[in-house]
GROMACS .gro file of N, CA and C in nm:
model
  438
    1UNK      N    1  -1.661  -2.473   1.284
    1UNK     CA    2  -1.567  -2.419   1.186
    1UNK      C    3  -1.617  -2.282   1.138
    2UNK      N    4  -1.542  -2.190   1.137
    2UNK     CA    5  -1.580  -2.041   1.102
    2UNK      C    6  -1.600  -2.063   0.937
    3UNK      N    7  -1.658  -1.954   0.887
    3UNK     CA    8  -1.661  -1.920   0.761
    3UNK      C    9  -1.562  -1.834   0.692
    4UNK      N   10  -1.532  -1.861   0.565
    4UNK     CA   11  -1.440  -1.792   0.524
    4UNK      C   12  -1.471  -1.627   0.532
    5UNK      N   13  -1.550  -1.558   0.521
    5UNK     CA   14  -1.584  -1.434   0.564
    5UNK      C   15  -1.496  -1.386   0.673
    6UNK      N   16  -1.570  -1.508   0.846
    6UNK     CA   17  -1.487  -1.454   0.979
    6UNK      C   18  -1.356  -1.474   0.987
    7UNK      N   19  -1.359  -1.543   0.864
    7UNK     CA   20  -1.170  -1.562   0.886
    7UNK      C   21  -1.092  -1.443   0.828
    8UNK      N   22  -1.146  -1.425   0.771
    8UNK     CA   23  -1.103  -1.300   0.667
    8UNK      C   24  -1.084  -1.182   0.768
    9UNK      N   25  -1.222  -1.161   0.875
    9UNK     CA   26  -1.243  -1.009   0.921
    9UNK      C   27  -1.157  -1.018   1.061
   10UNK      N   28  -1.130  -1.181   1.041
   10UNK     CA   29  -1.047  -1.233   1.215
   10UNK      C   30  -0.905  -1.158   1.140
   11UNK      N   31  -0.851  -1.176   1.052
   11UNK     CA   32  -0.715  -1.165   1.006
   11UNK      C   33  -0.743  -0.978   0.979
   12UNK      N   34  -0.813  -0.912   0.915
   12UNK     CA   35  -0.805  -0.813   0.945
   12UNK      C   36  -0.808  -0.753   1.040
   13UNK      N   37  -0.894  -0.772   1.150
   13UNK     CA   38  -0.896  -0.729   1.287
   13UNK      C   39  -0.755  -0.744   1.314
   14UNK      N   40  -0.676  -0.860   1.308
   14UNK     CA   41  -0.539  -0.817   1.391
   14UNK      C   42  -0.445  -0.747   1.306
   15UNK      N   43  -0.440  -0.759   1.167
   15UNK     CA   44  -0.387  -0.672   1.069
   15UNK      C   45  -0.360  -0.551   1.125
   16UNK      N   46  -0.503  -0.476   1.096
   16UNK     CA   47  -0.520  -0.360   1.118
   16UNK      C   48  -0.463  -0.266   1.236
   17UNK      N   49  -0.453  -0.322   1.351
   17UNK     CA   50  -0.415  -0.276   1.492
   17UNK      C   51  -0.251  -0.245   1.479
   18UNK      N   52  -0.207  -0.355   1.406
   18UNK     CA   53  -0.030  -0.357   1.389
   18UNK      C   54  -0.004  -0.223   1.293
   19UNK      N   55  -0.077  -0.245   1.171
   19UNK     CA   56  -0.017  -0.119   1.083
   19UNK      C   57  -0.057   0.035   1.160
   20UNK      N   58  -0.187   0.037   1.220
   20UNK     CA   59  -0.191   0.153   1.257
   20UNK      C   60  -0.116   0.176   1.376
   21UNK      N   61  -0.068   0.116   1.449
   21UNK     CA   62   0.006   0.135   1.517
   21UNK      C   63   0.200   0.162   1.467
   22UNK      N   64   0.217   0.129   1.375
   22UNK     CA   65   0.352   0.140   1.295
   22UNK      C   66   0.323   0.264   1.249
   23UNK      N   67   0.218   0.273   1.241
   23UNK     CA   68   0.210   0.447   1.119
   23UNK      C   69   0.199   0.527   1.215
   24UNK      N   70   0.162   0.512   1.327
   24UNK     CA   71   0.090   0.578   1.416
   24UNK      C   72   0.259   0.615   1.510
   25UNK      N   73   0.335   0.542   1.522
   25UNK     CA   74   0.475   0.516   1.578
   25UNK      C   75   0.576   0.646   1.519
   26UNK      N   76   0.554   0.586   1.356
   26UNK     CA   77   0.662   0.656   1.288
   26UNK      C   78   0.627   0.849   1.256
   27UNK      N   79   0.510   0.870   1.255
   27UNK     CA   80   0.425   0.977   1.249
   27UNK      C   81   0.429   1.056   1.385
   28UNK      N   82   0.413   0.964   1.481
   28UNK     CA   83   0.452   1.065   1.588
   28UNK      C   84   0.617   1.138   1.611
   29UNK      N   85   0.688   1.048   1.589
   29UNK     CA   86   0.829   1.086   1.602
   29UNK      C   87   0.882   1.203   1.500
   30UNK      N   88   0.763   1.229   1.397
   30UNK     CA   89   0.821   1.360   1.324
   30UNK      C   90   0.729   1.461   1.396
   31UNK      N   91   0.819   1.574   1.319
   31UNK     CA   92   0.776   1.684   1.401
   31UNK      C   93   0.684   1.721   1.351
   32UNK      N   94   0.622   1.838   1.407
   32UNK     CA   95   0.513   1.902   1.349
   32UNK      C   96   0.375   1.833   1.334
   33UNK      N   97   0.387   1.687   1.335
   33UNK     CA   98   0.278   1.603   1.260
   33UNK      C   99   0.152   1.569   1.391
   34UNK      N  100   0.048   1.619   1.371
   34UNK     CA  101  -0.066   1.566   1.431
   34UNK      C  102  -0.063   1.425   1.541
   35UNK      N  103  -0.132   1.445   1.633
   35UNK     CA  104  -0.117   1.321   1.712
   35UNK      C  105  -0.222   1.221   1.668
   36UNK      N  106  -0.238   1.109   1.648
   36UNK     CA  107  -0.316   1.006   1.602
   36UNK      C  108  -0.476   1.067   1.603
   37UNK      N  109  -0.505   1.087   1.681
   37UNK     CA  110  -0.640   1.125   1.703
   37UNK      C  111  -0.701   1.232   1.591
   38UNK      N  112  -0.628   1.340   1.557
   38UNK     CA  113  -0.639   1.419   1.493
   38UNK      C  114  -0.610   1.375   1.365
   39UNK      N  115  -0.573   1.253   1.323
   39UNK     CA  116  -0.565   1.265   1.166
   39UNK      C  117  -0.716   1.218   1.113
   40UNK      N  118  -0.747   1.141   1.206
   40UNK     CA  119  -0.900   1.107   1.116
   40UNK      C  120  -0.979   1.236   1.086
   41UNK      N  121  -0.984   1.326   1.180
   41UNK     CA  122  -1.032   1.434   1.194
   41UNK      C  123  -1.016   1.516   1.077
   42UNK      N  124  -0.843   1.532   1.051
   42UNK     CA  125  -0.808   1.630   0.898
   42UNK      C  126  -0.859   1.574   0.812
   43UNK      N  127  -0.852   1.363   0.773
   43UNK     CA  128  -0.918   1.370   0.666
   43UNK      C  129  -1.043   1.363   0.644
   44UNK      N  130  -1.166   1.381   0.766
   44UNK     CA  131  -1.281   1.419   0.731
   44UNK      C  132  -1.314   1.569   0.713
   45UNK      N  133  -1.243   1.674   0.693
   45UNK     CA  134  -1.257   1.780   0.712
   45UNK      C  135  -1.223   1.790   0.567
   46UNK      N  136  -1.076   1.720   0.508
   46UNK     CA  137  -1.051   1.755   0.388
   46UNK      C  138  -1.200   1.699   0.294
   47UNK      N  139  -1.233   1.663   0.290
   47UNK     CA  140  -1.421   1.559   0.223
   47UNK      C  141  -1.465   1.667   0.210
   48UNK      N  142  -1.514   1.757   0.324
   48UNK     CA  143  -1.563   1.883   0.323
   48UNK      C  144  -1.612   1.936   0.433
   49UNK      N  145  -1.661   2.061   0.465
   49UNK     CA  146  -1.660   2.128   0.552
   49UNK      C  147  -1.773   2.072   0.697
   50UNK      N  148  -1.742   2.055   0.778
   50UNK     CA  149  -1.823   2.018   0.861
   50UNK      C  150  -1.833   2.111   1.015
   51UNK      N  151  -2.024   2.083   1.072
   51UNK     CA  152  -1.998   2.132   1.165
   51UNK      C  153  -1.978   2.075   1.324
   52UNK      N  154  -1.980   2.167   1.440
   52UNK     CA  155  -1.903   2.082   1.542
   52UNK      C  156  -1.934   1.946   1.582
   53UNK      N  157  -2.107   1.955   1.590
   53UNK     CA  158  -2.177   1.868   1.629
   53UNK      C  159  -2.175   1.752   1.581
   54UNK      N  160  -2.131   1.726   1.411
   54UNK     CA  161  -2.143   1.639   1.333
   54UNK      C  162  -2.012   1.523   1.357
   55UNK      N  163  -1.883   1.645   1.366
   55UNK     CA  164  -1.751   1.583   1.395
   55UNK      C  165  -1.730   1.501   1.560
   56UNK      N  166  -1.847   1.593   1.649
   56UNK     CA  167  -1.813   1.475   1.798
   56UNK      C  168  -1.920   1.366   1.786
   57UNK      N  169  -2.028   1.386   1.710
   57UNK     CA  170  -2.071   1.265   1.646
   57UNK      C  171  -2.022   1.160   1.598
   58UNK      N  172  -1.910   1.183   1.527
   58UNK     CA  173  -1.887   1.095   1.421
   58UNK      C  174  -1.783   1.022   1.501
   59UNK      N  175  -1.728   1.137   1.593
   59UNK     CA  176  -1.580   1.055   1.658
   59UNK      C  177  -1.626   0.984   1.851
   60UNK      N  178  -1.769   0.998   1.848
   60UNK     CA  179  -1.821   0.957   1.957
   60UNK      C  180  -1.751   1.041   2.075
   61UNK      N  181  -1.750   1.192   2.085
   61UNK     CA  182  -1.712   1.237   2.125
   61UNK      C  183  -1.820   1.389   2.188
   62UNK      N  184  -1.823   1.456   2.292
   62UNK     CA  185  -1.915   1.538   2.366
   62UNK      C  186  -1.835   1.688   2.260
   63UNK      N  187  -1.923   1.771   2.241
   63UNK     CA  188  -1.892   1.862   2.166
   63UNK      C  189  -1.813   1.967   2.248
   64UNK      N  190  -1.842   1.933   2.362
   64UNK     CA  191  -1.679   2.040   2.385
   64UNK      C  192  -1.567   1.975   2.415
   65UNK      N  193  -1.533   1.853   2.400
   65UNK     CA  194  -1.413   1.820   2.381
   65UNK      C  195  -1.361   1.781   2.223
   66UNK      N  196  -1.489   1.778   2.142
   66UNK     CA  197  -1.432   1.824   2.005
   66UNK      C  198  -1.420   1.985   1.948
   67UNK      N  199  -1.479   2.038   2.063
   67UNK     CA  200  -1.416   2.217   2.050
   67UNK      C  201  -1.309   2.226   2.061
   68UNK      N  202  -1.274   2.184   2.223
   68UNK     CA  203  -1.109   2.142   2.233
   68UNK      C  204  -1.011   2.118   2.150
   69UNK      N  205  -1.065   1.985   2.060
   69UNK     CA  206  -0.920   1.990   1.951
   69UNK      C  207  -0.973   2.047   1.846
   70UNK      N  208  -1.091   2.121   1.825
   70UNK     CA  209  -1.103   2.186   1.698
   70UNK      C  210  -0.996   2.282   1.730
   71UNK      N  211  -1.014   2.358   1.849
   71UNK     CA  212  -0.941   2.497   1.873
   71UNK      C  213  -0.815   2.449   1.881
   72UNK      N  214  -0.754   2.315   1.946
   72UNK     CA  215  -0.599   2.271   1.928
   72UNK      C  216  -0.591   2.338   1.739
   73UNK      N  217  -0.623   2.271   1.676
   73UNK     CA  218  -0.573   2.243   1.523
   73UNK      C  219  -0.570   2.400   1.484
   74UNK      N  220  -0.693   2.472   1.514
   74UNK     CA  221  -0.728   2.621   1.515
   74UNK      C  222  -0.574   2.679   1.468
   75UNK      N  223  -0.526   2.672   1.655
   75UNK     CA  224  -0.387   2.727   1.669
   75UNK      C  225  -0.287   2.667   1.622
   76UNK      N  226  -0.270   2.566   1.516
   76UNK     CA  227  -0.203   2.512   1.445
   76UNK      C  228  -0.230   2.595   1.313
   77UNK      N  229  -0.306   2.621   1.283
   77UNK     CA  230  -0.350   2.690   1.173
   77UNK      C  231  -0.382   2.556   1.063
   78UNK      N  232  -0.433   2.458   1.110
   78UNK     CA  233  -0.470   2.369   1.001
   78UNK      C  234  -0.625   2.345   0.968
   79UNK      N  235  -0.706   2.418   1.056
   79UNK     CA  236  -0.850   2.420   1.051
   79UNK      C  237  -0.891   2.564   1.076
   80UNK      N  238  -0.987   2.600   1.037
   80UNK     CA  239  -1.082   2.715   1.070
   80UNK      C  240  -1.216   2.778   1.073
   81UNK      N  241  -1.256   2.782   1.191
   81UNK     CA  242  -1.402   2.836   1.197
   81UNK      C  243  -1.453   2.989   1.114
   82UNK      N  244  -1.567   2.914   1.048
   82UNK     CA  245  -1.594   2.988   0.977
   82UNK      C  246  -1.803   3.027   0.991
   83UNK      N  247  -1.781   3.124   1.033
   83UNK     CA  248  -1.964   3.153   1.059
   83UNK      C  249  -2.031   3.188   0.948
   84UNK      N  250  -2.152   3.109   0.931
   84UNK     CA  251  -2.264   3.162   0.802
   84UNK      C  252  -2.253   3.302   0.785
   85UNK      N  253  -2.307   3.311   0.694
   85UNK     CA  254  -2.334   3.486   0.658
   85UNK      C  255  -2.498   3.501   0.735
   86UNK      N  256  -2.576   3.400   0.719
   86UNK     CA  257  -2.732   3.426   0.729
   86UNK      C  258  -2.755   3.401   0.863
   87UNK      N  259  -2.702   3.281   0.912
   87UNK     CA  260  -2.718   3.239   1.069
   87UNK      C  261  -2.600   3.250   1.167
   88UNK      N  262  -2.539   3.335   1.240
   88UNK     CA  263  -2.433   3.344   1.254
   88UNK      C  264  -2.354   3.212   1.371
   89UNK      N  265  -2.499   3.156   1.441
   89UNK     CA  266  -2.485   3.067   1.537
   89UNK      C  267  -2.425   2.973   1.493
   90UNK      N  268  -2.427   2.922   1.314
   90UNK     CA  269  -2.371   2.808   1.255
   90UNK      C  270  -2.251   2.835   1.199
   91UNK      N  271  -2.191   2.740   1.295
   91UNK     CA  272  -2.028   2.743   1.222
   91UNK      C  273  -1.938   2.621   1.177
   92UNK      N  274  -1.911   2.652   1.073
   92UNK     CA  275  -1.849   2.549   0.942
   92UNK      C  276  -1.701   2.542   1.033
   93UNK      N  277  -1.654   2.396   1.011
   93UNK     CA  278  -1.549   2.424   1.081
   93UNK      C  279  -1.430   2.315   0.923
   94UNK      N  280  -1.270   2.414   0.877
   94UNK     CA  281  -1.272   2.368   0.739
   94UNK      C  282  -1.144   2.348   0.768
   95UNK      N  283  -1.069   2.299   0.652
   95UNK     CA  284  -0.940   2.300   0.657
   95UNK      C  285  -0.850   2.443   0.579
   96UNK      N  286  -0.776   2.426   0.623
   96UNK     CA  287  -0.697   2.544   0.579
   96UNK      C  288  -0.573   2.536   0.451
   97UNK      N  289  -0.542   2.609   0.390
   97UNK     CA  290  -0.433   2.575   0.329
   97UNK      C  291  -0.328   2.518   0.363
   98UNK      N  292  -0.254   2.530   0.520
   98UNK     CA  293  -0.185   2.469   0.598
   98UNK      C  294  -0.263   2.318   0.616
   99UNK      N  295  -0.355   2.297   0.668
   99UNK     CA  296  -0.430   2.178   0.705
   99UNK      C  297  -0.415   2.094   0.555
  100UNK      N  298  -0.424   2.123   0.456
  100UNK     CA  299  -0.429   2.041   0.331
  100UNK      C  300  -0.270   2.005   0.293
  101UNK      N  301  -0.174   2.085   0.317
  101UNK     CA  302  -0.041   2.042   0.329
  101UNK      C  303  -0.030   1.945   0.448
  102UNK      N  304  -0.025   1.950   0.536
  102UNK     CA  305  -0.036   1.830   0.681
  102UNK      C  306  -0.100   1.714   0.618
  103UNK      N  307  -0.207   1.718   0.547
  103UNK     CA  308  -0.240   1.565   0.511
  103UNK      C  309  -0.119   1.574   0.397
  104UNK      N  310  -0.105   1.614   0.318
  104UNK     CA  311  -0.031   1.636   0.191
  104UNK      C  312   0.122   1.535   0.236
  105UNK      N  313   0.131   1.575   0.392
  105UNK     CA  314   0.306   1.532   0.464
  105UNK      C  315   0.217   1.412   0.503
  106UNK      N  316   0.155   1.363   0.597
  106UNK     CA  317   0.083   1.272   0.656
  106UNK      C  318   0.087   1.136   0.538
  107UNK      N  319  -0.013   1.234   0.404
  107UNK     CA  320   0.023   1.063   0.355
  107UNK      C  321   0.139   1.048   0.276
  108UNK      N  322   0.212   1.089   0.228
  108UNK     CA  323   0.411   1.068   0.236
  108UNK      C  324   0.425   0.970   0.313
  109UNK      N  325   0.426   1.026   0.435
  109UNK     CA  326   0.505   0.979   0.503
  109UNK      C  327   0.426   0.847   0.557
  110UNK      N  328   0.343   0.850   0.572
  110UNK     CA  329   0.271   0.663   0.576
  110UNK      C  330   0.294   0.615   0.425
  111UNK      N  331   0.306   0.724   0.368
  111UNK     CA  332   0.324   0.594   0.220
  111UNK      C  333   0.476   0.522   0.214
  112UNK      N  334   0.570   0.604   0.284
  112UNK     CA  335   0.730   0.586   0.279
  112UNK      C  336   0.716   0.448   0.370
  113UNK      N  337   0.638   0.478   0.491
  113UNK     CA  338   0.648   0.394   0.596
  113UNK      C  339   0.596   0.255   0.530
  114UNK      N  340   0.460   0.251   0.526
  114UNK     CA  341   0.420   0.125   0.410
  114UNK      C  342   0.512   0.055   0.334
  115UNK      N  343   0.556   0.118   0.252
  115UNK     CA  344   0.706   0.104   0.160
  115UNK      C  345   0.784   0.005   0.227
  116UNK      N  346   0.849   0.101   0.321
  116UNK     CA  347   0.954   0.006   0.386
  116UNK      C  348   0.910  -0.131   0.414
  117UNK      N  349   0.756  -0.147   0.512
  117UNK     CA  350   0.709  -0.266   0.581
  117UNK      C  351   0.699  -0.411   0.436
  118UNK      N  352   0.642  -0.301   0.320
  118UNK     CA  353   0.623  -0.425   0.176
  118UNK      C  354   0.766  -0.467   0.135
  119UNK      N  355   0.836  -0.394   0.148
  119UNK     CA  356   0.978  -0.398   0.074
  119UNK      C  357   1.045  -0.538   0.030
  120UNK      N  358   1.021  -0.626   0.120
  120UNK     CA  359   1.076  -0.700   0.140
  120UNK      C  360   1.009  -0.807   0.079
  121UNK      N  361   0.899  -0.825   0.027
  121UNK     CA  362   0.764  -0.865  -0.013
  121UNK      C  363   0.813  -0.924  -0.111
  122UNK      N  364   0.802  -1.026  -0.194
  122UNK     CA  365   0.794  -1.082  -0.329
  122UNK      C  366   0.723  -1.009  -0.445
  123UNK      N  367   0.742  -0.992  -0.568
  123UNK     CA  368   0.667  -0.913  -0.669
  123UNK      C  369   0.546  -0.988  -0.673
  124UNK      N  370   0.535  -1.158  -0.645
  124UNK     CA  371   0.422  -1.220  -0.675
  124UNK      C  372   0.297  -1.182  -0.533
  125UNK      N  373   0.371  -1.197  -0.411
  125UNK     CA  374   0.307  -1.158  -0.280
  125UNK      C  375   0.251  -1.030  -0.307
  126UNK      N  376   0.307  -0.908  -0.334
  126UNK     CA  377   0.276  -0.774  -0.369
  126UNK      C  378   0.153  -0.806  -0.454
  127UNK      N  379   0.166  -0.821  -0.587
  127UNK     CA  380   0.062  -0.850  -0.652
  127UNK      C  381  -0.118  -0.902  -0.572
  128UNK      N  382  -0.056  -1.007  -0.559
  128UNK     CA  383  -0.173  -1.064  -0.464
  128UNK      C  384  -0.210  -0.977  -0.339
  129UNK      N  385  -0.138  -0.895  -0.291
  129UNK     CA  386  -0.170  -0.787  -0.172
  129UNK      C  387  -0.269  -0.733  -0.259
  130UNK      N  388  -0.204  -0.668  -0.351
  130UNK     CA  389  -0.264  -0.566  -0.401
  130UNK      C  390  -0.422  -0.581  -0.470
  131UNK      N  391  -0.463  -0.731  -0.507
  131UNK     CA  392  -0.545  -0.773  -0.596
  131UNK      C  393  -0.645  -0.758  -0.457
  132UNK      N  394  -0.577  -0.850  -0.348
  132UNK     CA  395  -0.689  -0.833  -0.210
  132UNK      C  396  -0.721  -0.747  -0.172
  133UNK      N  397  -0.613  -0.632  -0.212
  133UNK     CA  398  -0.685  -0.494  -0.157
  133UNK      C  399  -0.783  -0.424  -0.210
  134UNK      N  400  -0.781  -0.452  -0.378
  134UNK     CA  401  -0.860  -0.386  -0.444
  134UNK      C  402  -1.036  -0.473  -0.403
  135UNK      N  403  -1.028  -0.610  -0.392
  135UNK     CA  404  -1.164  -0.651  -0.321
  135UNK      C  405  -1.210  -0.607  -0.192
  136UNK      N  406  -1.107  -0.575  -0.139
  136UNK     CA  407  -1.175  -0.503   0.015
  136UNK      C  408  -1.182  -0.389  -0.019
  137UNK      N  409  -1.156  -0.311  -0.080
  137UNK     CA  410  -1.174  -0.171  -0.099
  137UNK      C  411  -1.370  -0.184  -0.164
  138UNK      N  412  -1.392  -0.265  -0.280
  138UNK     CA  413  -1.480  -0.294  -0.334
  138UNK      C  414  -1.608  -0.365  -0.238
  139UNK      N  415  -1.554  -0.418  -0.132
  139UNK     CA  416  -1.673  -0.476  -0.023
  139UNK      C  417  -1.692  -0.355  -0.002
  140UNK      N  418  -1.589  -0.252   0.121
  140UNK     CA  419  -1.617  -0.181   0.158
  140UNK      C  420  -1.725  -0.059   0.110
  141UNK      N  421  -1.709  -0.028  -0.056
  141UNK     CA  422  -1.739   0.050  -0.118
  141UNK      C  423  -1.867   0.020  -0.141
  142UNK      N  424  -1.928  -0.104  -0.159
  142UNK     CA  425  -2.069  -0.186  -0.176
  142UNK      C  426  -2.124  -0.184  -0.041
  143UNK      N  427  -2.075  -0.180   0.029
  143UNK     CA  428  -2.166  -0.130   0.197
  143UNK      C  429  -2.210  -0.030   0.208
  144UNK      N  430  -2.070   0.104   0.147
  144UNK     CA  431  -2.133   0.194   0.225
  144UNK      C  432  -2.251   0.270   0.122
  145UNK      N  433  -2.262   0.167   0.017
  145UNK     CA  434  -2.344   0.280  -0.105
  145UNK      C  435  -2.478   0.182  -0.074
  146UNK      N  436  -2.536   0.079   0.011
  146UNK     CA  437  -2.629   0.041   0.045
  146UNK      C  438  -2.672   0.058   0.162
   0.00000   0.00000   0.00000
């Protein structure tokens, strides 16, 4: 018999795959909007400025194919390289005023999308979503500060 824990992370595991894939659905079909891959990317950039090495790190990715979509977003004008003053080899790679509007549309429009999927939800179900969410937010938050 599993523990209530694996049951928990069993039901999120399949959770998780469905919504990001609904957000991931409805987000592509508008225009302008980033392809999946690239949103994790804007919102670690919006946190703060990072450089190349750190971002194909983080996304398990070889640094010139996170050059690649750095320079995609580049020519979007939603990111931009920016060289030290002291070392010129180091370059900050940031979001842009455009790039902070794109998340600005991004989460709208997953929040609209969300919306719709709860809608239908009971005020008491909602509630209780919401109470569970605030404990997983709170696991999560107790991990990553240990």
């Amino acid at each position: 018999m599993s523990s209530k824990p694996h049951l928990a992370a069993r039901e999120l595991l399949e959770i998780l795959p469905l919504a990001m894939r609904s957000l991931g659905s409805q987000l592509r079909h508008s225009a302008q909007l980033p392809v999946p891959s690239h949103f994790r990317l804007l919102f670690m950039l919006a946190e703060r400025p990072h450089n190349l090495g750190e971002l194909a790190e983080k996304h398990n990715v070889t640094p010139p194919t996170m050059s690649s979509t750095v320079t995609t977003l580049v020519e979007r004008g939603w990111v931009q390289r920016t060289q030290a003053e002291r070392d010129r080899r180091q370059v900050s790679i940031e979001l842009t005023p455009d790039g902070h509007t794109m998340l600005q549309i991004i989460q709208e429009q997953a929040e609209t999308r969300l919306s719709e999927v709860l809608a239908p939800i009971s005020d008491t179900e909602l509630d209780q979503l919401i109470a569970g969410l605030a404990v997983l937010k709170s696991a999560f938050s107790k991990k990553q500060n240990s």
